[in-house]
XYZ file of C-alpha atoms in Angstrom:
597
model
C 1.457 -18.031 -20.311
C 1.112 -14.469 -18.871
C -0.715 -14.157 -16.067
C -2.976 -10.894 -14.403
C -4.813 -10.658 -11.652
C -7.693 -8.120 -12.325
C -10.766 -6.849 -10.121
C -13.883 -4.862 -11.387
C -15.353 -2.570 -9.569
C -18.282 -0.390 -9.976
C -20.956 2.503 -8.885
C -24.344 0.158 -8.066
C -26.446 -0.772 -11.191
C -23.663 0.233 -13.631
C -23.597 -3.530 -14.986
C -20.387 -4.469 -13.425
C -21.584 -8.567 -12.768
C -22.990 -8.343 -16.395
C -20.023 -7.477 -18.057
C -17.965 -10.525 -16.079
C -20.615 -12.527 -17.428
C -19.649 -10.905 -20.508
C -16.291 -11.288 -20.432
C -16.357 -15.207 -19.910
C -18.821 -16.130 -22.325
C -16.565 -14.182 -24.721
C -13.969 -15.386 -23.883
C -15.145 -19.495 -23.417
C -15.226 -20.139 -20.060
C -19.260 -20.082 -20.375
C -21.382 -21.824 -22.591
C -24.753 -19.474 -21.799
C -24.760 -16.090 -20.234
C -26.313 -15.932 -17.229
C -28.248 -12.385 -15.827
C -28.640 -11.188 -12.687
C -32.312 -10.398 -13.190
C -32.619 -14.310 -14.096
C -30.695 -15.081 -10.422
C -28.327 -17.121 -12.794
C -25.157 -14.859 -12.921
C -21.394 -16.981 -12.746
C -20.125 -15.263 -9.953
C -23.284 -13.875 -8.124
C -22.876 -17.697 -6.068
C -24.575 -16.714 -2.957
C -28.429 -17.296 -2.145
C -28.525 -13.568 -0.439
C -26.983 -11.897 -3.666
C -29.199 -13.757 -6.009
C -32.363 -12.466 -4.319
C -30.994 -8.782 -4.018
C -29.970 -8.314 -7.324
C -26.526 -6.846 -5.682
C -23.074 -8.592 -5.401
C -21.925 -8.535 -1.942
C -19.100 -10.623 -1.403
C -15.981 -10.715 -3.589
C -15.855 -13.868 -6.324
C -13.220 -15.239 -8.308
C -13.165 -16.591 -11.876
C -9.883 -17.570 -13.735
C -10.361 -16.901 -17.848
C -8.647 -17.541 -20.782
C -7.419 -14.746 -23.441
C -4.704 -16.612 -25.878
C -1.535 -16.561 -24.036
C -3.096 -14.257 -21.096
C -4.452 -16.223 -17.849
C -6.567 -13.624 -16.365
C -7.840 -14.054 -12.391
C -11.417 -11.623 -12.296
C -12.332 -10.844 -9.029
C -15.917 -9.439 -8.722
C -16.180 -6.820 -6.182
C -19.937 -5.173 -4.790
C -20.842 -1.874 -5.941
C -23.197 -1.213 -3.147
C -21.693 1.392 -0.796
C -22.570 -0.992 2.471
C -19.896 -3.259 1.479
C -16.964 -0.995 0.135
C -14.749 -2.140 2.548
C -15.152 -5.838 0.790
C -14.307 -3.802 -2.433
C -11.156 -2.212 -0.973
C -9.328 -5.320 0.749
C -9.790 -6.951 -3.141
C -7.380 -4.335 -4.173
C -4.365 -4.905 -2.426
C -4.117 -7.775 -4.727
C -4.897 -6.207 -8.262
C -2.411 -6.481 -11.004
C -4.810 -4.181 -12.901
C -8.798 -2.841 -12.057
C -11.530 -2.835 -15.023
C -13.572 0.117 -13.855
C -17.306 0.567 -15.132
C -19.645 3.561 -16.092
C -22.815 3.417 -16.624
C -22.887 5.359 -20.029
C -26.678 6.759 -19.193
C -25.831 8.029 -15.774
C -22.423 8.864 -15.857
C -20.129 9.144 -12.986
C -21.559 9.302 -9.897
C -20.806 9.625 -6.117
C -19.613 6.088 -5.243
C -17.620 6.040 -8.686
C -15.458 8.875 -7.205
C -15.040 6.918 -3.739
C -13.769 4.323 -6.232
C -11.448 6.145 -8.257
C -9.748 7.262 -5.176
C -9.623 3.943 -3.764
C -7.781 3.359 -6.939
C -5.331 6.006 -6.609
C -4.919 5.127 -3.140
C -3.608 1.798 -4.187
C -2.149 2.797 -7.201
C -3.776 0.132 -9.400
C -3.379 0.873 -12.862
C -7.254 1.013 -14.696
C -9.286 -0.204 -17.741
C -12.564 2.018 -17.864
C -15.471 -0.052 -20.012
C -18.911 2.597 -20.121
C -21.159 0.247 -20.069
C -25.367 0.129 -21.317
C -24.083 2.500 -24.494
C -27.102 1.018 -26.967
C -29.162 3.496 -24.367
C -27.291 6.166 -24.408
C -25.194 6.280 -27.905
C -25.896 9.646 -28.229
C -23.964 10.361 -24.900
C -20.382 8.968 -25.676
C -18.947 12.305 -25.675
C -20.371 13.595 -22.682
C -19.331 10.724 -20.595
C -15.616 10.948 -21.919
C -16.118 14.587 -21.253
C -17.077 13.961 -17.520
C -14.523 10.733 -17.532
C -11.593 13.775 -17.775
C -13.468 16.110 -15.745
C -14.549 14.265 -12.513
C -11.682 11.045 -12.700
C -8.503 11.921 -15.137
C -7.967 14.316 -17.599
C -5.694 11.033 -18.901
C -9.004 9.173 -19.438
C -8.283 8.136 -23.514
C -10.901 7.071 -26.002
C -9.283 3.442 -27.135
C -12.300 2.216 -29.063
C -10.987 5.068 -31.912
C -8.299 3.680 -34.241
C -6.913 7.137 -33.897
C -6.123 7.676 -30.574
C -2.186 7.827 -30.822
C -2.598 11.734 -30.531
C -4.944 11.887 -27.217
C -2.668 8.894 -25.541
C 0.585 11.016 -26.366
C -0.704 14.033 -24.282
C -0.196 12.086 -21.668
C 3.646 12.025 -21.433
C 6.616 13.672 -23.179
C 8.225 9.922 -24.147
C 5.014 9.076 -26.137
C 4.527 12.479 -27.599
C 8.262 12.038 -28.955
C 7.930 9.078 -30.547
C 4.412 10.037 -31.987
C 5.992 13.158 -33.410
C 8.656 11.112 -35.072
C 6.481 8.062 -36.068
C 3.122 9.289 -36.163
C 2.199 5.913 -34.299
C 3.370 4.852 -30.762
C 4.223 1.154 -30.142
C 2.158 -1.181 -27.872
C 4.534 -1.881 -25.199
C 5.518 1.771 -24.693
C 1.743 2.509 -23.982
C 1.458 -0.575 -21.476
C 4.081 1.059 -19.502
C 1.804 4.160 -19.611
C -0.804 2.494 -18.532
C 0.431 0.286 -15.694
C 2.455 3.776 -14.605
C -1.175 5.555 -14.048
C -0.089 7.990 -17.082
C -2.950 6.781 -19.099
C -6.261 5.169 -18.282
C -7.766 3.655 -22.105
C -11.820 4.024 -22.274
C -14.025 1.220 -23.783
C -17.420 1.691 -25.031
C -20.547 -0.753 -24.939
C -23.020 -2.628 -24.473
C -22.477 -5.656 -22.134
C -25.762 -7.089 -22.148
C -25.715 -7.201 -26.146
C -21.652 -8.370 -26.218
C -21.391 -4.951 -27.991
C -17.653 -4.001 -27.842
C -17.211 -6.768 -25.167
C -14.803 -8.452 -28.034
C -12.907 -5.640 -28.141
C -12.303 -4.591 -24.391
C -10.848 -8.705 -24.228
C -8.609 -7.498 -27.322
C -6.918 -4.614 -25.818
C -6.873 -6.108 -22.426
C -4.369 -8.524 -24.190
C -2.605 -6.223 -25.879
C -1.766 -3.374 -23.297
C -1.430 -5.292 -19.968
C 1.884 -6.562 -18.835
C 2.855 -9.245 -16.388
C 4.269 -7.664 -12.778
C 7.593 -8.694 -11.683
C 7.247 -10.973 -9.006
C 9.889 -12.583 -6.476
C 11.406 -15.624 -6.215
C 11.049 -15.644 -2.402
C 7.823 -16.632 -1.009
C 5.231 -13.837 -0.234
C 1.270 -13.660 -0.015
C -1.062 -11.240 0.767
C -4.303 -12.171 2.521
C -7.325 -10.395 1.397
C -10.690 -12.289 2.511
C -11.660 -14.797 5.228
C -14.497 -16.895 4.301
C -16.392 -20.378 5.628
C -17.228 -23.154 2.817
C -20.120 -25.541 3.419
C -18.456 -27.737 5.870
C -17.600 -24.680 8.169
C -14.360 -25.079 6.868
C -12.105 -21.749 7.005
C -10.868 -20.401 4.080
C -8.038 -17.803 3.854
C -7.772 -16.052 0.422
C -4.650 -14.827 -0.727
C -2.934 -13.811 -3.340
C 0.881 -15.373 -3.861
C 3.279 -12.451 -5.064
C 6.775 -14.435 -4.499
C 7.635 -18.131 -4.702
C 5.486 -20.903 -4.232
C 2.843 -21.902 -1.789
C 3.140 -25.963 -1.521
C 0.138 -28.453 0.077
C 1.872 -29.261 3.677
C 3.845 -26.060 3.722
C 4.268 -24.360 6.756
C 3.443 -20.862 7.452
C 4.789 -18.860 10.300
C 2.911 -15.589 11.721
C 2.105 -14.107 14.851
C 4.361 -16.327 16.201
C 3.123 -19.251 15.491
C 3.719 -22.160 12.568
C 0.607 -23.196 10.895
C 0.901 -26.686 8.126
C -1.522 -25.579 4.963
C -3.938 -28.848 4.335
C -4.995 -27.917 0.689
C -4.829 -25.082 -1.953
C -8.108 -24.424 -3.598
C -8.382 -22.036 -7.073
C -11.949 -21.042 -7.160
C -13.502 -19.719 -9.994
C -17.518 -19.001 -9.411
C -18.952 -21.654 -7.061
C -16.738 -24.386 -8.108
C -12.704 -24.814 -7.149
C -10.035 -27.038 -8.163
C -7.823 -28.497 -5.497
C -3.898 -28.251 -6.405
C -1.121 -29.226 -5.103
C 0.683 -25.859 -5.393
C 0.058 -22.072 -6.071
C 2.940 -20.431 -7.661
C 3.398 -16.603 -7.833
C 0.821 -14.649 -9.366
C -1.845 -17.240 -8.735
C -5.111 -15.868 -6.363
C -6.281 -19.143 -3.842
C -8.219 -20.028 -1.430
C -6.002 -21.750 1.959
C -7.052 -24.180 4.658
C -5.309 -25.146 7.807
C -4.722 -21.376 8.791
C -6.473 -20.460 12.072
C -6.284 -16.927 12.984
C -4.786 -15.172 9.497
C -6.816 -12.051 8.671
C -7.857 -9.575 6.060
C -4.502 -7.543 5.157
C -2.060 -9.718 6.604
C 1.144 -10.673 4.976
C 3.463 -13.525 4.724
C 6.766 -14.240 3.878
C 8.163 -10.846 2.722
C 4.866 -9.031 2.557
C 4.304 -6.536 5.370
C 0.398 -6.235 7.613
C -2.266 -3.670 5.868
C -3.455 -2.174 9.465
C -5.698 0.528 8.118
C -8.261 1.165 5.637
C -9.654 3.901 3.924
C -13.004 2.539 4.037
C -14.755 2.345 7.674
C -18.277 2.130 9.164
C -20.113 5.540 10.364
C -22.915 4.044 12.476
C -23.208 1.931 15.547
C -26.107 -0.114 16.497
C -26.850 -2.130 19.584
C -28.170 -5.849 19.086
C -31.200 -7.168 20.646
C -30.915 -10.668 20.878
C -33.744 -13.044 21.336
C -35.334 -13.603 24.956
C -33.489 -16.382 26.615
C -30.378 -16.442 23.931
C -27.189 -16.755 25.729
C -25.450 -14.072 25.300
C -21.625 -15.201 25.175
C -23.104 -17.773 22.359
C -24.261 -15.065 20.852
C -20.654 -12.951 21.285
C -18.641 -15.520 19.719
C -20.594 -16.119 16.799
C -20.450 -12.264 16.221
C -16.524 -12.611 16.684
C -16.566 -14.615 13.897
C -18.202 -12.168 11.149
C -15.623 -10.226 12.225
C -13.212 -12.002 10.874
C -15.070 -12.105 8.132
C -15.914 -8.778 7.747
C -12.927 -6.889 9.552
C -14.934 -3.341 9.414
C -17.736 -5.071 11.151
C -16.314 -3.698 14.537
C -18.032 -6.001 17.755
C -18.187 -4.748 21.199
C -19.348 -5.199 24.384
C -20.023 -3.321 27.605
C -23.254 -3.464 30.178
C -25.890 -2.720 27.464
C -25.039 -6.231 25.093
C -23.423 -6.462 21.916
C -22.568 -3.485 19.967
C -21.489 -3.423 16.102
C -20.001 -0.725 13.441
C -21.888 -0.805 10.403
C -21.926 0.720 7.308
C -25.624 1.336 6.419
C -29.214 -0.261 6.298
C -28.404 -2.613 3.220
C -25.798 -4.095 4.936
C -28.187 -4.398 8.279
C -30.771 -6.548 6.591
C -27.914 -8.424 4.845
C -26.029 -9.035 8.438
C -29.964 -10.015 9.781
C -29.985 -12.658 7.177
C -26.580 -14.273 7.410
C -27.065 -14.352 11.225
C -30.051 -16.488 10.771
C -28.779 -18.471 8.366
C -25.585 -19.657 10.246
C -26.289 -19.493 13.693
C -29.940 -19.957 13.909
C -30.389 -16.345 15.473
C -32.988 -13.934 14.599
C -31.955 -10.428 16.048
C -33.080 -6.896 15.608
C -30.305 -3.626 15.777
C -31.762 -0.827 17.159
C -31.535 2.511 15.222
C -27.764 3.655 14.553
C -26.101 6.164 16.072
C -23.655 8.457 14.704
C -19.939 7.838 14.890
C -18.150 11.107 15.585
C -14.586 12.153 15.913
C -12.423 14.894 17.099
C -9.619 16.877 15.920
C -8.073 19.760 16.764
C -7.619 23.350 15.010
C -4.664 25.107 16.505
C -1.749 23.964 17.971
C -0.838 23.148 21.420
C 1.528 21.797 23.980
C 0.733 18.487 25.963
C 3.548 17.643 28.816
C 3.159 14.432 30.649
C 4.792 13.720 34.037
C 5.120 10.296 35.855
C 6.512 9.924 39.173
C 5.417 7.733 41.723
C 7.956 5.798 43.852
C 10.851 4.258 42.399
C 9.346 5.704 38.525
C 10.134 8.292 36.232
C 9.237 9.232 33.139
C 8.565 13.087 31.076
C 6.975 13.488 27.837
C 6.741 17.046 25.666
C 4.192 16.507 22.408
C 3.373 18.985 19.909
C -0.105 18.376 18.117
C -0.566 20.291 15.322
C -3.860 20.284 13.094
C -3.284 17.437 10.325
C -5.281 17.819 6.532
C -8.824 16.313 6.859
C -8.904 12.684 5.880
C -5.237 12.186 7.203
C -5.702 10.422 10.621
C -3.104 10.317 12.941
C 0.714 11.009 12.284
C 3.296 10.555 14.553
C 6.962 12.215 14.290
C 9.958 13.012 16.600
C 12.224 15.920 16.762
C 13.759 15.294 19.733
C 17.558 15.474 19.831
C 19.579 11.786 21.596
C 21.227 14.186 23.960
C 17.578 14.962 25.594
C 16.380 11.410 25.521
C 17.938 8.266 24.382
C 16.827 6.993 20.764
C 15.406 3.081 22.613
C 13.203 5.328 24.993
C 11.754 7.684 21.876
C 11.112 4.384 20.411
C 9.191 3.465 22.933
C 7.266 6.504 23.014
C 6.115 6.372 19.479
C 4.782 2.839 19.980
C 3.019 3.961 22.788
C 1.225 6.781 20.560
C 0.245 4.346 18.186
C -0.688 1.234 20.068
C -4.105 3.348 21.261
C -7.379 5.107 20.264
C -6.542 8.225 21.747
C -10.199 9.901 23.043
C -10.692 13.695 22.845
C -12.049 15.789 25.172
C -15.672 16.567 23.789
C -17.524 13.662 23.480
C -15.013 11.234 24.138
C -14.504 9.924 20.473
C -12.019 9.042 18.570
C -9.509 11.593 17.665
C -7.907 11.984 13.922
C -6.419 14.097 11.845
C -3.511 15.749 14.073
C 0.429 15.286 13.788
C 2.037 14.483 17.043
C 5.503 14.875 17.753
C 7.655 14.166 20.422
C 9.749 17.426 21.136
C 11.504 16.327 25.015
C 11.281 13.847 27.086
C 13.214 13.174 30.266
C 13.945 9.584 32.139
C 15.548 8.674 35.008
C 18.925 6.744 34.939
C 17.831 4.184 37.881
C 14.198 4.504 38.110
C 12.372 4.787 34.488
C 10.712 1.757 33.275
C 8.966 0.814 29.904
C 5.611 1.236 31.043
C 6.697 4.871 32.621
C 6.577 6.396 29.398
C 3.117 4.360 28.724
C 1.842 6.611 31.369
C 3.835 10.111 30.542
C 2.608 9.374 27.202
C -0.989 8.977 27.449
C -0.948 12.349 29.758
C 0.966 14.406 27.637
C -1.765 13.937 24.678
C -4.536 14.287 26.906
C -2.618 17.411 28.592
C -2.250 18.671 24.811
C -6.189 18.016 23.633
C -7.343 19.728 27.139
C -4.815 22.858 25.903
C -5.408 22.964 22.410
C -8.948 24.111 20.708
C -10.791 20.946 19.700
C -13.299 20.354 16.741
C -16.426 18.083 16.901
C -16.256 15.735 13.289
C -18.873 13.995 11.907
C -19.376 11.433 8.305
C -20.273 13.075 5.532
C -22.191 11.540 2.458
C -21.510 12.347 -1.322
C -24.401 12.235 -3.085
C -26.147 12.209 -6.247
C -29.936 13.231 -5.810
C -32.166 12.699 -9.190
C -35.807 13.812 -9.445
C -38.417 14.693 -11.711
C -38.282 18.416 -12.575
C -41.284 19.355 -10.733
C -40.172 18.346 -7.894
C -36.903 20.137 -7.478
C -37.882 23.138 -5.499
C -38.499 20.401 -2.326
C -35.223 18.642 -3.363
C -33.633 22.087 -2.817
C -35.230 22.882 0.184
C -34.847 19.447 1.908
C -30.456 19.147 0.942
C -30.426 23.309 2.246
C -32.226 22.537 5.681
C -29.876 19.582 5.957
C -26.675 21.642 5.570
C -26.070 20.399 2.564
C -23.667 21.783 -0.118
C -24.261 21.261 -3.622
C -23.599 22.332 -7.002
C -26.369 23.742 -9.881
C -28.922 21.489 -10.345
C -28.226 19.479 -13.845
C -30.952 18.928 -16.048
C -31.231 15.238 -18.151
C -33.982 14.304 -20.285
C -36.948 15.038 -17.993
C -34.994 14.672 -14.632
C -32.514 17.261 -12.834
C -29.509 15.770 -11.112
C -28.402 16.962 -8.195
C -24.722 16.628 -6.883
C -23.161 17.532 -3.664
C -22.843 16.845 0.197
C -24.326 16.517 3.561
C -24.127 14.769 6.960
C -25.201 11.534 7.656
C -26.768 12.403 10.521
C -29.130 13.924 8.110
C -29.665 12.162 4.876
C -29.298 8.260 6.135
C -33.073 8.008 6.051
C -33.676 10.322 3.317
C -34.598 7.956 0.647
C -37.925 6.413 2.010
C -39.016 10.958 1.456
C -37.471 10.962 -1.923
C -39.450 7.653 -3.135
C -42.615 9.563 -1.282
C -42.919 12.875 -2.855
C -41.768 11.755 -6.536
C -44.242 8.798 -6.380
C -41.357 6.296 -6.452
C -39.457 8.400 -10.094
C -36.575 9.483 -7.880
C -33.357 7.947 -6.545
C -30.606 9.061 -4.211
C -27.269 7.264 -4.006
C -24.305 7.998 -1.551
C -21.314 7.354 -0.727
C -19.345 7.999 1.979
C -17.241 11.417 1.788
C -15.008 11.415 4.787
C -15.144 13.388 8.320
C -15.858 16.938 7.875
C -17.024 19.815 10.504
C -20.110 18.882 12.340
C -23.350 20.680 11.242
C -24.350 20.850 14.832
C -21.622 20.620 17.413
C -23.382 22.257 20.576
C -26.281 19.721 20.015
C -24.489 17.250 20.094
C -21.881 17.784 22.882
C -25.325 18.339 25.015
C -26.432 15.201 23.960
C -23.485 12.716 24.339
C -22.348 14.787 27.587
């Protein structure tokens, strides 16, 4: 029995949680297909995500394909709770991607793909609601290589041995010599990245559903996985008995009831293994590798950790953009209130929770996921809180490069640092380097140096956010043969990048939104002159049927509350989606300096 572990992901409303539904009643595992618009969906489990229409956490189902044993795990589409989406994928053998077929790709599908590419999963693409748009199929392939992969292949043709050969020299010899190209040569095309295959359908009517299962059998392989034990954590969840759950995924050896596990230095005895698949779970005595689980017994794991041979995921591509204070009830304690926080943090490891002399802060991602937090909160805990309106989180970088020197020498200490920060590519956070030859200062000490870089959120000198985007390097450093501690160069450190920010020519940064704006024609003159006064920039507007699409990008700042106007002025015809872009040049830099002092 092979065996795949496989997420789907999707843009919002594409069908993503219908064509899982799909996919198991095809395949057995159901006896009646559920629909999410009947609140009855397999893997839509949760109270919250049966009333919204919207998946929002990530759900496991284990299905059946001949000799294949294929692990689903159902990811949300909403933009809110991409970072859910992205932890999934460190675990992904393979990703089933979804298009809607009558609105094409759109701006979260792109945030997508390049989560994908990030993580280098290979991908199935299924275009899904094709019995409304038949007449579309070769648009959407059309956009398919245009906006994702000029690789993107049309698989639901018998002849597509000449489009999947384009895509490397080994398959376009043996198509030239065969005029056919064997199935396990394009598998290894596909789970290289050289070749994405296309499905077309109809999900809610089964339509080519039977033949996506087909060639997911046929052109997926089973990864290579070690003999030595190794798991990689990817969600930390609470079952009805407040029980903790760690998922994981095992990708080496076996996972055994009563094992222990050691981390953070600490051992920790698992107490049961539990394979989930939608609300229900089977309790086994062992994982082995390959197999995704849910763990209890482990007290502080969390959401990209490793064990055994795997190494921590620290960073994410995915992270919040606003920041909201929380008003609590009158008379609620507020420490009670702290630690419950704490533990949707866990949870949710995005969900950054702070607090200073004004109560609890929290990093969100957007309204949705505001109303969602309200309701969880009150669920759980018992508390009903408000969030006031979020703020903005900004960043700084830096656009020429400059010299920081950092000198510590009270009595009995020493310690001199020389950095060089250079301007790094936008979306590249912080790098950190050395060129700083053993005869200057010893190799332990530059060590030491580059943890100390790395072990803090380094604040520019605007606004006092968060800086990103800039290379440091460590080009001298002196020490003391008597006098120079450890914590020296902690000091030395911190002033020599503070000394280099002060020297160097900093740049305000602020979120940016992709988005796709669609209205009725007659309304696209105030479209156009609403995205312009927001700095917007955007390409031609697209005309469809009797709507015009238009695609392009803006600040947060400016178009977070833009959809209640959109719903206004087009008498409720036209929707906005978005999707977060990255940090780009803020629109308004002097205003906001003022502001934030």
């Amino acid at each position: 029995m092979r065996r795949t572990v496989m997420g789907i992901l999707a843009h919002v409303d594409s069908g993503k949680t219908t064509l899982s539904e799909a996919m198991l009643y095809s395949s057995g595992e159901i006896r009646k297909l559920g629909r999410v618009d009947h609140k009855d969906a397999f893997l839509d489990t949760h109270p919250i995500e049966q009333d919204r229409g919207i998946t929002i956490f990530s759900h496991q189902a284990v299905m059946h394909i001949d000799d294949l044993e294929l692990t689903l795990l159902d990811t949300p589409g909403h933009v809110d709770f991409s970072g859910e989406t992205e932890r999934t994928l460190q675990v992904l053998d393979y990703a089933i991607f979804v298009i809607s077929g009558s609105a094409g790709v759109q701006s979260h599908s792109e945030t997508l793909w390049r989560l994908l590419k990030k993580y280098s999963v290979p991908t199935f693409i299924f275009v899904n609601k094709m019995d409304l748009a038949a007449e579309r199929k070769g648009e959407v392939l059309d956009e398919l290589r245009r906006r994702l992969s000029g690789n993107c292949v049309d698989f639901s043709r018998t002849d597509f041995f000449e489009d999947a050969a384009m895509c490397d020299e080994l398959l376009m010899e043996e198509f030239l010599r065969t005029d056919k190209i064997a199935d396990e040569k394009i598998a290894d095309c596909i789970a290289d990245r050289k070749i994405f295959p296309c499905y077309f359908g109809s999900a809610l009517k089964l339509d080519g559903v039977g033949d996506f299962l087909s060639g997911l059998k046929r052109y997926t392989k089973e990864k290579f996985l070690n003999d030595e034990f190794g798991a990689k954590v990817f969600k930390i969840a609470e079952d009805e008995k407040k029980e903790r759950l760690t998922y994981m995924k095992i990708t080496g050896g076996t996972l055994k009831v009563k094992d222990v596990i050691e981390y953070k230095g600490m051992s920790e005895k698992v107490n049961s293994i539990r394979v989930y698949s939608g609300a229900k779970f089977e309790s086994v005595p062992e994982a082995k590798a390959g197999t995704v689980c849910a763990v209890t017994g482990l007290s502080a794991a969390y959401s990209g950790e490793g064990f055994g041979f795997e190494r921590d995921l620290h960073e994410f591509f995915t992270e919040p953009v606003l920041t909201s204070r929380v008003v609590l009830p009158d008379g609620y304690d507020l420490h009670k209130a702290l630690i419950n926080f704490k533990k949707l943090e866990e949870e949710e490891p995005l969900f950054r929770v702070f607090c200073n002399k004004d109560g609890i802060h929290v990093r969100l991602m957007g309204e949705v996921q505001v109303e969602v937090l309200k309701r969880i909160l009150s669920e759980r805990f018992g508390m009903d809180v408000e969030f006031s309106e979020g703020s903005i989180l900004y960043k700084e970088t830096i656009s020429e490069s400059a010299e920081g020197v950092g000198h510590y020498e009270p009595l009995r200490h020493y310690a001199e640092v020389h950095l060089l920060l250079e301007p790094g590519e936008r979306g590249s956070g912080l790098v950190f380097d050395t060129d700083c030859g053993e005869d200057q200062l010893d190799r332990n000490w530059q060590r030491l140096i580059l943890t100390h870089l790395a072990e803090k959120v380094h604040i520019g000198v605007l606004t006092g956010s968060p800086i990103t985007d800039i290379k440091i390097t460590l080009v001298s450093g002196r020490a003391h043969q008597k006098h120079t501690e450890g914590g020296d160069f902690r000091e030395a450190t911190y002033r020599a990048v503070r000394n280099g920010l002060k020297m160097a020519k900093s740049v305000l940064l602020e979120p940016w939104y992709d988005f796709t704006l669609t209205v009725p024609e007659e309304n696209v003159g105030r479209a156009l002159n609403d995205i312009s006064a927001m700095g917007a920039k955007f390409q031609p507007p697209e005309n469809s049927a009797e709507n015009v699409m238009i695609r392009g990008s803006a600040p947060v700042a400016e178009m977070r509350n833009y959809q209640s106007e959109v719903n206004a002025y087009t008498k409720g015809r036209g929707r906005l989606f978005c999707s977060i872009k990255g940090y780009e040049e803020c629109h308004n830099p002097d205003e906001v300096i003022a502001e934030i002092g």
